[in-house]
XYZ file of C-alpha atoms in Angstrom:
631
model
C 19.117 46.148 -86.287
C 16.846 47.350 -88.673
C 16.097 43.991 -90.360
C 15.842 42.759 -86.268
C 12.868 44.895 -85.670
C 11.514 43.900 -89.164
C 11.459 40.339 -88.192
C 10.158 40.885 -84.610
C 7.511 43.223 -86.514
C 6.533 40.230 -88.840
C 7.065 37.562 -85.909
C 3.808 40.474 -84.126
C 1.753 40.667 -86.924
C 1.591 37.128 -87.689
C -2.024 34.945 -86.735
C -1.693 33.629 -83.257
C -2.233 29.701 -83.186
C -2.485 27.479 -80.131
C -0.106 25.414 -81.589
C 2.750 27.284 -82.514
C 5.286 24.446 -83.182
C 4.776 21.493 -85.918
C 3.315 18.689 -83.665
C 4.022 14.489 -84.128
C 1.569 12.267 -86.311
C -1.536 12.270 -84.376
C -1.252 15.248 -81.865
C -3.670 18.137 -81.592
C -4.020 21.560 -81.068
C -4.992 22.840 -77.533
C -8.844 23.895 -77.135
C -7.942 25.587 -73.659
C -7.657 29.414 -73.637
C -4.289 30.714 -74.263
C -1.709 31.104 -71.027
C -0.033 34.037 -70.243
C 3.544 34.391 -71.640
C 5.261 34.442 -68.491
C 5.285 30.397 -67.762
C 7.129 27.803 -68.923
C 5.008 26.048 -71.478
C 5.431 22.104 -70.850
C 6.065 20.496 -74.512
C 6.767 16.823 -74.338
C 9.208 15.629 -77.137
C 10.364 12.192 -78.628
C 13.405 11.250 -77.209
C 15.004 10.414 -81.017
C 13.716 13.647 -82.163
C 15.989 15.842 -80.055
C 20.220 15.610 -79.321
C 21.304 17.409 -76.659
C 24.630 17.384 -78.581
C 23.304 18.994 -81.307
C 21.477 22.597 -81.239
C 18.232 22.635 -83.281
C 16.001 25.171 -84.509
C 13.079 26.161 -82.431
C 10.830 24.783 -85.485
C 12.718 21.886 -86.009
C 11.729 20.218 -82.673
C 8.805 17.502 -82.957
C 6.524 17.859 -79.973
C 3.229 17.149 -78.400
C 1.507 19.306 -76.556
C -1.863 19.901 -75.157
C -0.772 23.726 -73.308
C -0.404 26.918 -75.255
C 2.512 27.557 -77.127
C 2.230 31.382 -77.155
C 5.436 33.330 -77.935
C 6.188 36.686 -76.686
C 5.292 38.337 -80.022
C 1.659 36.971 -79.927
C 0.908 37.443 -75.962
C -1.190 40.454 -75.271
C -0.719 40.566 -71.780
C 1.510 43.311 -70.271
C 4.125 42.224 -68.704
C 5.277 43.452 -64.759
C 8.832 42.557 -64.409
C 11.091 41.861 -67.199
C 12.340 37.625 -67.723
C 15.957 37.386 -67.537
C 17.037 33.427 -68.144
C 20.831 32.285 -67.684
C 21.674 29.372 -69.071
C 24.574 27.404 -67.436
C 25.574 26.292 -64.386
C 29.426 27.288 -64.189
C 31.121 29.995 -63.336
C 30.015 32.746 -64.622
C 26.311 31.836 -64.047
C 26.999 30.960 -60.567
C 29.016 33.978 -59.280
C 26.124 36.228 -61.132
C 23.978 34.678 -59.680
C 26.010 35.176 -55.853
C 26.892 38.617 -57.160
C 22.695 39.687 -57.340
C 21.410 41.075 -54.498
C 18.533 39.732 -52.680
C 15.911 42.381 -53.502
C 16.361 41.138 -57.500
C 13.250 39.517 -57.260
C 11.338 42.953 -57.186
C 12.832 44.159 -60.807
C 13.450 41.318 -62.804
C 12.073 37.989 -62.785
C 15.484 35.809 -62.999
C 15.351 32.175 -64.443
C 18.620 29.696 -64.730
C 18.686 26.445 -67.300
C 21.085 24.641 -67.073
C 21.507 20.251 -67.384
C 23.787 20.285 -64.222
C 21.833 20.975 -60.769
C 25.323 22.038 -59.280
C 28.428 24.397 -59.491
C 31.640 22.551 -59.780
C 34.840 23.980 -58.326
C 37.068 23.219 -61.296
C 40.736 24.163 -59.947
C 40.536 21.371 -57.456
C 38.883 18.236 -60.130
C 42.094 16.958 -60.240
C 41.707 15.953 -56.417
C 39.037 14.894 -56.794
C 40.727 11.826 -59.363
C 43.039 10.838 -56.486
C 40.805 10.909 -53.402
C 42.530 13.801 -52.059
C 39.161 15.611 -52.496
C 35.924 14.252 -51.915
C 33.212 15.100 -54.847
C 30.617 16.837 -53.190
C 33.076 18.807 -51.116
C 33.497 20.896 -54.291
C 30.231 21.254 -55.594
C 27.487 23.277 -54.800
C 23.621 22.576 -55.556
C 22.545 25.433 -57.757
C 19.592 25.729 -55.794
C 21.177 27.229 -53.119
C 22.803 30.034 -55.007
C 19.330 30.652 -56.865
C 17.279 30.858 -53.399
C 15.381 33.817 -53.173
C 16.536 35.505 -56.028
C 15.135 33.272 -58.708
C 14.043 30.010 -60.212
C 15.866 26.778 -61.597
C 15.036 24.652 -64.346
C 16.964 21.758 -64.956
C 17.211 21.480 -68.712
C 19.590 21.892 -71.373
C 18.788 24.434 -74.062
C 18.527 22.819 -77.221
C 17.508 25.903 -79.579
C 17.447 29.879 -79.553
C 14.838 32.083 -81.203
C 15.919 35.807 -80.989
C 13.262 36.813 -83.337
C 10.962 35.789 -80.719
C 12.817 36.008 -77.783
C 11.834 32.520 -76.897
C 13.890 29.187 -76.271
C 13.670 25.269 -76.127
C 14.838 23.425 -73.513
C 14.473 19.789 -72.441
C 15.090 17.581 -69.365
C 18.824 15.930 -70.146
C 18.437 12.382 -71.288
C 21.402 11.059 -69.156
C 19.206 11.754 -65.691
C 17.456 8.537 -66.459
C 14.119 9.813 -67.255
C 12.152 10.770 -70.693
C 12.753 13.552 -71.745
C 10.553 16.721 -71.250
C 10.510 19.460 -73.446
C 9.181 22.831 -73.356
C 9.628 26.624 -74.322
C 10.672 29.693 -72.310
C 9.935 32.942 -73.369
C 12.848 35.495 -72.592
C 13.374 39.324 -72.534
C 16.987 39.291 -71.974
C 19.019 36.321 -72.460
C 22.268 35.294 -70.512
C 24.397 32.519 -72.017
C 27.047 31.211 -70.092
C 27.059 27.462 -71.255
C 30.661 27.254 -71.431
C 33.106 25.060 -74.371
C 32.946 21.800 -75.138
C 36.376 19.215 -75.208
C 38.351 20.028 -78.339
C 40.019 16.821 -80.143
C 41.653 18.873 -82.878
C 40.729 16.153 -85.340
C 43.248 13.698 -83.498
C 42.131 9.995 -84.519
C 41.044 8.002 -81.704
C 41.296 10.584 -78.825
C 37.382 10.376 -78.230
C 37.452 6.230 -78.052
C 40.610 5.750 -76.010
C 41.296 8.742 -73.978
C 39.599 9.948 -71.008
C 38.681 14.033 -70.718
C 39.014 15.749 -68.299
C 36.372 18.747 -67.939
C 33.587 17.387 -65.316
C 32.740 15.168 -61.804
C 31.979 12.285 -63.994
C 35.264 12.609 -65.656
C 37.090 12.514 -62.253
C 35.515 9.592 -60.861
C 36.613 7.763 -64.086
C 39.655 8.522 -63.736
C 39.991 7.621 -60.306
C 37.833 3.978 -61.228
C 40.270 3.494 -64.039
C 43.442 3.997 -61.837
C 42.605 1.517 -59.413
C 41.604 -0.550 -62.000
C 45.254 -1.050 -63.561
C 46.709 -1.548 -60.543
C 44.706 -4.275 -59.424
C 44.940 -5.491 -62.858
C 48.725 -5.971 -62.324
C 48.905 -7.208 -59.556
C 46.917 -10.693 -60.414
C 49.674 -13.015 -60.341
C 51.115 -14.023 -64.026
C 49.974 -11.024 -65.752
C 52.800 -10.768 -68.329
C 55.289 -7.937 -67.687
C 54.982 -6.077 -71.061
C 50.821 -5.817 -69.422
C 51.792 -4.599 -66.216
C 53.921 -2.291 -67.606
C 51.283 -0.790 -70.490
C 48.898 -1.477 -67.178
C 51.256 1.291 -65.300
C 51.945 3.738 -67.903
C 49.807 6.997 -67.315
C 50.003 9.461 -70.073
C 48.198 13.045 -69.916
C 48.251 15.340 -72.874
C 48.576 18.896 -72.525
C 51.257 20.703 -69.862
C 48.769 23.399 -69.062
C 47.741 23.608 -65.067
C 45.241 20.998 -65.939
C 47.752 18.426 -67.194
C 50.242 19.728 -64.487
C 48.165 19.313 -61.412
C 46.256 15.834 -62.749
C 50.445 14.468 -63.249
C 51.079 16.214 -59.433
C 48.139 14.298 -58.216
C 48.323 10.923 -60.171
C 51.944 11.073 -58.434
C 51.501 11.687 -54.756
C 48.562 9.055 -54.700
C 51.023 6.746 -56.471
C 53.789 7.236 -53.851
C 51.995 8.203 -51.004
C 49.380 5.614 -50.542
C 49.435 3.101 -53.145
C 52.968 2.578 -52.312
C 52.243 0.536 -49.451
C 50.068 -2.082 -51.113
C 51.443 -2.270 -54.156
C 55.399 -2.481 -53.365
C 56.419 -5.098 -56.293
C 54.290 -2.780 -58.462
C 56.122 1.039 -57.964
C 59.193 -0.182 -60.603
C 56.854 -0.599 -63.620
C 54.962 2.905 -63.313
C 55.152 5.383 -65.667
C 53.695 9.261 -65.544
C 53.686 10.762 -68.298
C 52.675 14.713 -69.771
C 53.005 15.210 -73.219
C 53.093 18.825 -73.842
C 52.319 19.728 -77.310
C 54.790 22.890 -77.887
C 58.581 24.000 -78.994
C 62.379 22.547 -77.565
C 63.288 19.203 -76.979
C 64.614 18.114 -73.850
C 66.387 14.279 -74.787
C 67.465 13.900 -71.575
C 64.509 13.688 -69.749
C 63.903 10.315 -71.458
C 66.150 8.080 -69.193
C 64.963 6.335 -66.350
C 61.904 8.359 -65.549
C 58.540 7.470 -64.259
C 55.673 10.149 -65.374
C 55.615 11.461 -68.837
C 53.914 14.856 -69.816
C 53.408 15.904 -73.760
C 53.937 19.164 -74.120
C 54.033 21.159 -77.739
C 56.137 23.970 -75.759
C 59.589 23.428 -74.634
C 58.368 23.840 -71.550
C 55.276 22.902 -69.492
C 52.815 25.642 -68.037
C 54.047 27.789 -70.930
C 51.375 30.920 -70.359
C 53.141 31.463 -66.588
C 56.745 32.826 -66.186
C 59.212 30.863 -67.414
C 61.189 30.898 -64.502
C 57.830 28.755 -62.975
C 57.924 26.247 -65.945
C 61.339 25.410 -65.217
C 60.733 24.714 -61.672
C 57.762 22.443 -62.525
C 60.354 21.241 -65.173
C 63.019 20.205 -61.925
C 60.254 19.580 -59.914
C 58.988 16.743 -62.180
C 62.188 15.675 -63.000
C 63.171 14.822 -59.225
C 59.731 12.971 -59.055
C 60.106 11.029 -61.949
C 57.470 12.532 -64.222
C 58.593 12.461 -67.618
C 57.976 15.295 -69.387
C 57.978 14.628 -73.568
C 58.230 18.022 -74.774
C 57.706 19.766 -78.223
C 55.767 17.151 -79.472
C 52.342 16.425 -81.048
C 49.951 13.929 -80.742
C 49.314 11.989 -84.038
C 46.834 8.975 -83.092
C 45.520 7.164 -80.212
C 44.439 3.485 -80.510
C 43.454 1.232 -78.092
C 46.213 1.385 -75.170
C 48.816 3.164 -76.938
C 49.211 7.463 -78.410
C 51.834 7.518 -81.331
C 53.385 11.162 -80.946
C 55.772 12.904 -83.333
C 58.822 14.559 -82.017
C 60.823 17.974 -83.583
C 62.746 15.204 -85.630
C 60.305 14.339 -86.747
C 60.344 9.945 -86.343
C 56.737 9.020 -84.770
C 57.013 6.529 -81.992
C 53.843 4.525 -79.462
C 53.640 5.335 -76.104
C 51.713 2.908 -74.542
C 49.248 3.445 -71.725
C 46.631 2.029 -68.890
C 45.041 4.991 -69.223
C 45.664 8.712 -70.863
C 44.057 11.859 -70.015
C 43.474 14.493 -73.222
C 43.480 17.905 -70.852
C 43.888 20.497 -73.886
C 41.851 22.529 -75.543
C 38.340 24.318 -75.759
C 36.092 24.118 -78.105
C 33.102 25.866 -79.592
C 29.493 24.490 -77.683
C 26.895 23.477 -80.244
C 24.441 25.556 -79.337
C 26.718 28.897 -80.066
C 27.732 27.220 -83.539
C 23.756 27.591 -83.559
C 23.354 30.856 -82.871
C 26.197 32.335 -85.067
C 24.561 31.098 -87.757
C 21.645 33.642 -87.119
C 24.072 36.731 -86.553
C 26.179 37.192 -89.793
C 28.327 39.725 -86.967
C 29.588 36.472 -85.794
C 32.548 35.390 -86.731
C 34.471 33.819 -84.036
C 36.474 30.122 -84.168
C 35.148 29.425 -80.715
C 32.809 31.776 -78.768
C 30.153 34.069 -79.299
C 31.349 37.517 -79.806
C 30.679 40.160 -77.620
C 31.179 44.127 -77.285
C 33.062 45.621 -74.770
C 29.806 45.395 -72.024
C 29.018 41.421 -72.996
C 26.201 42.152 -75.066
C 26.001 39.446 -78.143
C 27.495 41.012 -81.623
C 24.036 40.862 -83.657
C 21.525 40.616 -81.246
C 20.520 44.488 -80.620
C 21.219 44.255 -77.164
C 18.544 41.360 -75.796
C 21.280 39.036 -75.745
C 24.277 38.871 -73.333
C 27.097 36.427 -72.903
C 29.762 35.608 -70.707
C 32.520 32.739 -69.643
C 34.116 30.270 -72.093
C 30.662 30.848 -74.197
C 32.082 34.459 -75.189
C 34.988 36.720 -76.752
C 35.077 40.094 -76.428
C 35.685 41.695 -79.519
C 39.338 43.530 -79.587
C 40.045 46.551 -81.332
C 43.039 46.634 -83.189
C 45.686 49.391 -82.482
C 47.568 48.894 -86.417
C 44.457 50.909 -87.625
C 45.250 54.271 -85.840
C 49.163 53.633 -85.995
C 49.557 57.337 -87.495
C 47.453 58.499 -85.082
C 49.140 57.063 -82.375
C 53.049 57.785 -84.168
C 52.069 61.194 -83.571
C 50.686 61.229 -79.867
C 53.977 58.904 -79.385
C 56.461 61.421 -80.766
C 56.267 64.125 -78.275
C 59.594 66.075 -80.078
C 58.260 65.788 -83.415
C 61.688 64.767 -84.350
C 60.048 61.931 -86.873
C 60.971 59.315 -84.430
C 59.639 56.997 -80.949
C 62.023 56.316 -78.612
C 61.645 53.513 -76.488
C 60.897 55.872 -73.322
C 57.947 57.486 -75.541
C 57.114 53.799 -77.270
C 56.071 52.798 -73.293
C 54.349 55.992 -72.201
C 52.024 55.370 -75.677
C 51.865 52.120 -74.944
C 50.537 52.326 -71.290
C 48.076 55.618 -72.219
C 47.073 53.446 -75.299
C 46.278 50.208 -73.269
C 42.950 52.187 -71.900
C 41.666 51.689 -74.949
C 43.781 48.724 -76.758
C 44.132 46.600 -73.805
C 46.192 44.334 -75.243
C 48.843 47.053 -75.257
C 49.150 46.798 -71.853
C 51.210 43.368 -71.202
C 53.777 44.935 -74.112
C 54.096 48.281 -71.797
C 54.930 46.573 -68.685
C 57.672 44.201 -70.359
C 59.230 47.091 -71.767
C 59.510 48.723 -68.902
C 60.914 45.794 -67.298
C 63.098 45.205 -70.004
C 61.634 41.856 -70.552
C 63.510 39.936 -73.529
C 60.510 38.981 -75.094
C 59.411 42.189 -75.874
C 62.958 43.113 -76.669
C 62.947 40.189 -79.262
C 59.318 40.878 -80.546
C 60.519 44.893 -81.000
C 64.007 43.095 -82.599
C 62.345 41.085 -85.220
C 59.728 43.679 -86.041
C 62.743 46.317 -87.090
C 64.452 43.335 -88.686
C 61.781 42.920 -90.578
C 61.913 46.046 -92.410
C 65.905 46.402 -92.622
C 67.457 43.799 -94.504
C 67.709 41.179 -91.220
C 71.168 40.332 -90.044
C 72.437 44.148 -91.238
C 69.973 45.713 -89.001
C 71.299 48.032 -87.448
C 68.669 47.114 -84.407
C 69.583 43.554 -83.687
C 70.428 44.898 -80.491
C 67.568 46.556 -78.226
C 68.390 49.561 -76.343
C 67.503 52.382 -74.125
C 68.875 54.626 -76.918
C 67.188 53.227 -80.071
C 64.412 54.686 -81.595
C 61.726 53.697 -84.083
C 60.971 55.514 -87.577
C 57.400 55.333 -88.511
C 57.361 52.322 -90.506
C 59.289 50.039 -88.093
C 56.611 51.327 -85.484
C 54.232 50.025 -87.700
C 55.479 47.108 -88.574
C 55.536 46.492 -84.506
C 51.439 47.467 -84.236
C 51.043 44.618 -86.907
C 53.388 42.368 -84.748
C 51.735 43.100 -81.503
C 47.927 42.618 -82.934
C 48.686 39.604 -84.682
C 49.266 37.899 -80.721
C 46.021 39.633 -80.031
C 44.095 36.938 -78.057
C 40.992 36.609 -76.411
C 40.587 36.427 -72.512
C 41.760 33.322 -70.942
C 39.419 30.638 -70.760
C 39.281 30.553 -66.684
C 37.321 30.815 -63.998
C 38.992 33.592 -63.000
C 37.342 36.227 -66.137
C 33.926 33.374 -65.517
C 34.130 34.896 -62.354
C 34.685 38.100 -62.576
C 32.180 38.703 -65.947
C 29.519 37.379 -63.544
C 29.988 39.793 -61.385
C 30.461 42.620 -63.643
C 27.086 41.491 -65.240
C 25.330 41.246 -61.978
C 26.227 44.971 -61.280
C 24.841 45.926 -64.897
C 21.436 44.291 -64.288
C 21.503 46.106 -60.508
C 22.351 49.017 -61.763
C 20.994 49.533 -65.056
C 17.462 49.465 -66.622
C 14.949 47.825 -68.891
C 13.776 49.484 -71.619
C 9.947 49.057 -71.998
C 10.266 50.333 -75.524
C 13.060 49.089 -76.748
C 12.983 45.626 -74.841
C 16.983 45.513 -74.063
C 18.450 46.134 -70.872
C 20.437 49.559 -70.843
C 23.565 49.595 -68.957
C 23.523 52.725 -66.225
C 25.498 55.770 -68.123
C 27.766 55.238 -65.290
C 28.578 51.575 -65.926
C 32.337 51.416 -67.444
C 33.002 48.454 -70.157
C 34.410 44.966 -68.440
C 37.683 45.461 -68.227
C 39.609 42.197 -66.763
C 41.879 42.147 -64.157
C 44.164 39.353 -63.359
C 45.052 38.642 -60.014
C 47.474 35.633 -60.683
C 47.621 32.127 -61.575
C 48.571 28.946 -59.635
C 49.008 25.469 -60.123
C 49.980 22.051 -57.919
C 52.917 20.346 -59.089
C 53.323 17.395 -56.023
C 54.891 17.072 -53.021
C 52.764 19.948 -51.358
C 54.352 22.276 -53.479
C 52.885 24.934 -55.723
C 53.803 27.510 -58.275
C 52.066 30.920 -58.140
C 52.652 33.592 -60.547
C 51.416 37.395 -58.849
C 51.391 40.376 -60.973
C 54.046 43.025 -59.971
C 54.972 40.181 -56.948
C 56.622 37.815 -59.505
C 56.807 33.924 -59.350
C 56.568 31.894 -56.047
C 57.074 28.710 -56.244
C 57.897 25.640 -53.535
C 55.876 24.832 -49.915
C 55.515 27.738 -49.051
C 53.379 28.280 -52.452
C 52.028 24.780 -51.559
C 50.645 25.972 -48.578
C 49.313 29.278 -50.029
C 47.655 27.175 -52.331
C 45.743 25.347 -50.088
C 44.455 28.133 -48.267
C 43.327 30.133 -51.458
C 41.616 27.056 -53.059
C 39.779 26.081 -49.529
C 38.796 30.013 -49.046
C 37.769 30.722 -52.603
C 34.993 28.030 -52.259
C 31.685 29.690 -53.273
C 30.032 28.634 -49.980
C 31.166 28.379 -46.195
C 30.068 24.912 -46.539
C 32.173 24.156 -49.441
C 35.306 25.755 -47.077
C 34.485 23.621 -44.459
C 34.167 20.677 -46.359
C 37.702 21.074 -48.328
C 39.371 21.838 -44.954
C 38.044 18.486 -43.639
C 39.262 16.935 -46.592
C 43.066 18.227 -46.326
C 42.976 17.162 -42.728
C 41.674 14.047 -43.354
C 43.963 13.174 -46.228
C 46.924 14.181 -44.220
C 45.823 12.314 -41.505
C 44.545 9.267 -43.035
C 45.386 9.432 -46.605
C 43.346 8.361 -49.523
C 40.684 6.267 -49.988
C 42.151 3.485 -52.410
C 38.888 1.545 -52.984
C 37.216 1.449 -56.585
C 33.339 2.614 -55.768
């Protein structure tokens, strides 16, 4: 912090110039008198000097500029409402921006950046691919949501300067126009610009398959599906074609991967059917999952594949919901190739290794890579300016959002952020004793989930583990088995078996703390915690104040940490039928899900336009089905 101030102190002190950025051969300084902080100073850039998929110093950037350049640090002019700029589009800048009320524009002066003019309803992309959706029945222009309460720039941020509380951003290069750069002084900073598609280093996956994260990726899809079919159906296209033609392959059996396979089906069977009769024999579906068993029989005489690592697909619900998508599938003719990894992809064909090991092809018309997050450029930026950070894939927050590093004038939230998780194995003594109530040296399992659900208030991760004990849930019982096995000579433990009766010296409780915090995770990376951190951040900024002095935002002494709390997860798996997974409900799966479903995604739209819009769209697919033209 201290260093922080030093910098900003320096960053004050320094000569103000009306060119505060290195300019292009031949450019000149500005003669006009300098501009008051508060705008957006307009810096036009060379197009090859700036990649919007690379983050840059503020410095670094090239431009030319005839308009003041003046940073926060030089301007002299007080300032009447404090600048709060969100950058990103998604979720969590969307439902923050919902979440503010109306009156906003009297405290703060709120600005979003963002490249995309328009929240996207993720959860229902995957109808989109099909034509069961219609695009713009699931987005919603940003403009809208901003009305009243603030400004929008459309720009993507290309640099961060928390010295000087100032940023570069420029008009994105794939709208068609030149790009137009300029800087945006901040006093608090929101950054919500999400993850970026994560190849793992798999050769070939960024040539040869098709993501799966946006609008654009959607329509291709959809293009390229109607694109093989009509492919093979010109008369003497060789069968081994038409069958690579037919041959859909999605990687990853999350709910992504799930619901794209669910979808790619029905519009397969449903509406293609009828036009392309000859055709039906030769298609394949396929989800590789890339997780644990092997299931050989699965292999014969299906018709969709999924890859899936896990031995079984939508491994993070209960498994009682994987192996209904598992039947579900089956009965459809998705293939599901489980407990496998991808290897390679080359043109038309993924070679995928198996638990034995042998590496085979799977060939394809087209494959869909729908797994995996990871880190956006701009973050990899900023971490390297905050030695705090240390995170694989998000910024790291504390426990109210604010950015690890930044003293406060920077906040984060969505996929861009992880909150940082305390770890219970470093008070394990401290907890032994609060968990052994008889002082008798030992924890029963009665005490171990009393501990566990006081010590989740502050450990949160404790709090899954509490409930599955006291559910008796085997996969606590076999996490709490291997832990004492651990430290008892393995097969002649005498605590192979779990019971109501056993009880836990203090070394096999710690050896359980280290078990426990070695699963610790991070929040899911869904809308659901997008959603619900923009909302929680919306109430800080209502609620809390800026400090003049201090220039951060204060959270009210009221304000309680974000705590997240799930509400369930769902996924489409075909045939108008659904799984749902409710906490303390259980699982739900079949059309009565299905039809649950429908009315949660239609009534969790962001607008009453969007609800209208997606109810039009069931009706009309059910009426008329989908539209099979390639436009």
């Amino acid at each position: 912090m201290q260093a922080l101030a030093a910098k900003n102190a320096q960053a004050a002190a320094g000569p103000s110039r009306q060119c505060a950025v290195p300019a292009r051969t031949g450019s000149r300084c500005s003669r006009r008198p300098a501009q008051p902080a508060r705008q957006a100073q307009p810096i036009f850039a060379s197009a090859d000097k700036v990649s919007p998929l690379k983050a840059q110093a503020v410095d670094d950037i090239a431009v030319y500029t005839e308009v003041s350049t003046q940073s926060v640090a030089d301007a002299q002019v007080k300032l009447e409402k404090p600048r709060v700029v969100v950058l990103g589009s998604g979720w969590a800048s969307a439902c923050f921006f919902k979440a503010l009320p109306k009156d906003i524009k009297e405290k703060y002066e709120v600005v979003m950046v963002s490249p995309r003019n328009y929240f996207l309803y993720t959860p229902l992309l995957p109808a989109v691919a099909v034509g069961t959706m219609e695009e713009r029945s699931i987005v919603e222009p940003v403009r809208n949501l901003v009305l009243g309460k603030g400004d929008y720039y459309e720009a993507v941020c290309k640099a961060i300067d928390p010295v000087r509380k100032e940023l570069v951003a420029c008009f994105p290069k794939d709208a068609g126009l030149d790009e137009a750069c300029f800087k945006i002084a901040y006093d608090i900073l929101i950054i919500g610009v999400g993850s970026v598609n994560n190849t793992f280093g798999v050769k070939g996956v960024a040539e040869y398959c098709q993501f799966f994260k946006s609008i654009e990726d959607a329509n291709t899809l959809r293009k390229r599906i109607s694109e093989c079919f009509e492919r093979a159906a010109l008369p003497y296209t060789p069968e081994e074609e038409r069958k690579k033609l037919l041959s859909f392959v999605i990687c990853g059996g999350g709910p992504t991967g799930v619901e794209v396979a669910a979808e790619i089906h029905d519009f397969v069977f449903n509406d293609l059917k009828a036009h392309y009769p000859e055709l039906l024999k030769d298609v394949r579906i396929r989800v590789i999952e890339l997780m644990a068993a092997h299931y050989p029989e699965l292999l014969k005489d299906v018709r969709i594949r999924v890859i899936e690592l896990m031995d079984y697909v939508l491994s993070t619900y209960d498994r009682k919901i994987g192996e209904f998508t598992h039947k579900q599938f089956e009965r459809a003719g998705i293939e599901l190739v489980l407990n496998t990894r991808v290897a390679s992809v080359r043109d038309g064909y993924v070679s995928v290794v198996p638990k034995s090991g042998e590496e085979f092809e799977i060939p394809f018309g087209s494959c869909v890579w729908a797994t995996g997050i990871a880190m956006n450029p701009l973050i990899k930026e900023l971490q390297q300016q905050f030695p705090e950070q240390t995170h694989f894939r998000s910024a790291l927050t504390d426990e109210f959002l604010r950015v690890k590093g930044s003293d406060g004038s920077i906040w984060a939230f969505g996929d861009a952020s992880t909150i940082e998780q305390p770890r219970a194995l470093q008070r394990a003594d401290e907890l032994f004793e609060q968990a052994d109530t008889n002082k008798d040296g030992l924890v029963g399992l009665k005490e171990l989930q009393a501990l566990l659900t006081e010590a989740s208030k502050e450990f949160s991760h404790l709090e899954e583990h509490a409930r599955f004990l006291e559910a008796k849930n085997k996969r606590f019982g076999g996490l709490l088995q291997r832990a004492l096995a651990g430290n008892s000579n393995g097969a002649e433990s005498p605590m192979q078996t779990v019971e109501e009766t056993d009880e836990l010296t203090k070394e096999q409780f710690k050896a359980l703390l280290e078990k426990i915090d070695s699963g610790l995770r991070a929040l899911p990376a869904t809308a659901q915690v997008a959603k619900q951190q923009g909302e929680y951040l919306a109430e800080v900024l209502k609620r809390g104040s800026f400090d003049q002095q201090a220039k951060v935002l204060q959270p009210n002494e009221k304000q309680a940490p974000f705590k997240y709390n799930h509400k369930g997860s769902l996924a489409y798996v075909g045939g108008d039928q659904a799984v749902m997974d409710i906490p303390k409900v259980g699982p739900i799966f079949g059309t009565g899900a299905g039809i649950m479903w429908k009315g949660y995604e239609t009534f969790a739209q962001i607008s009453l336009r969007n609800q209208l819009l997606v109810i039009s769209d069931w009706v009309r697919t059910k009426l008329f089905g989908r539209d099979i033209s390639r436009v």
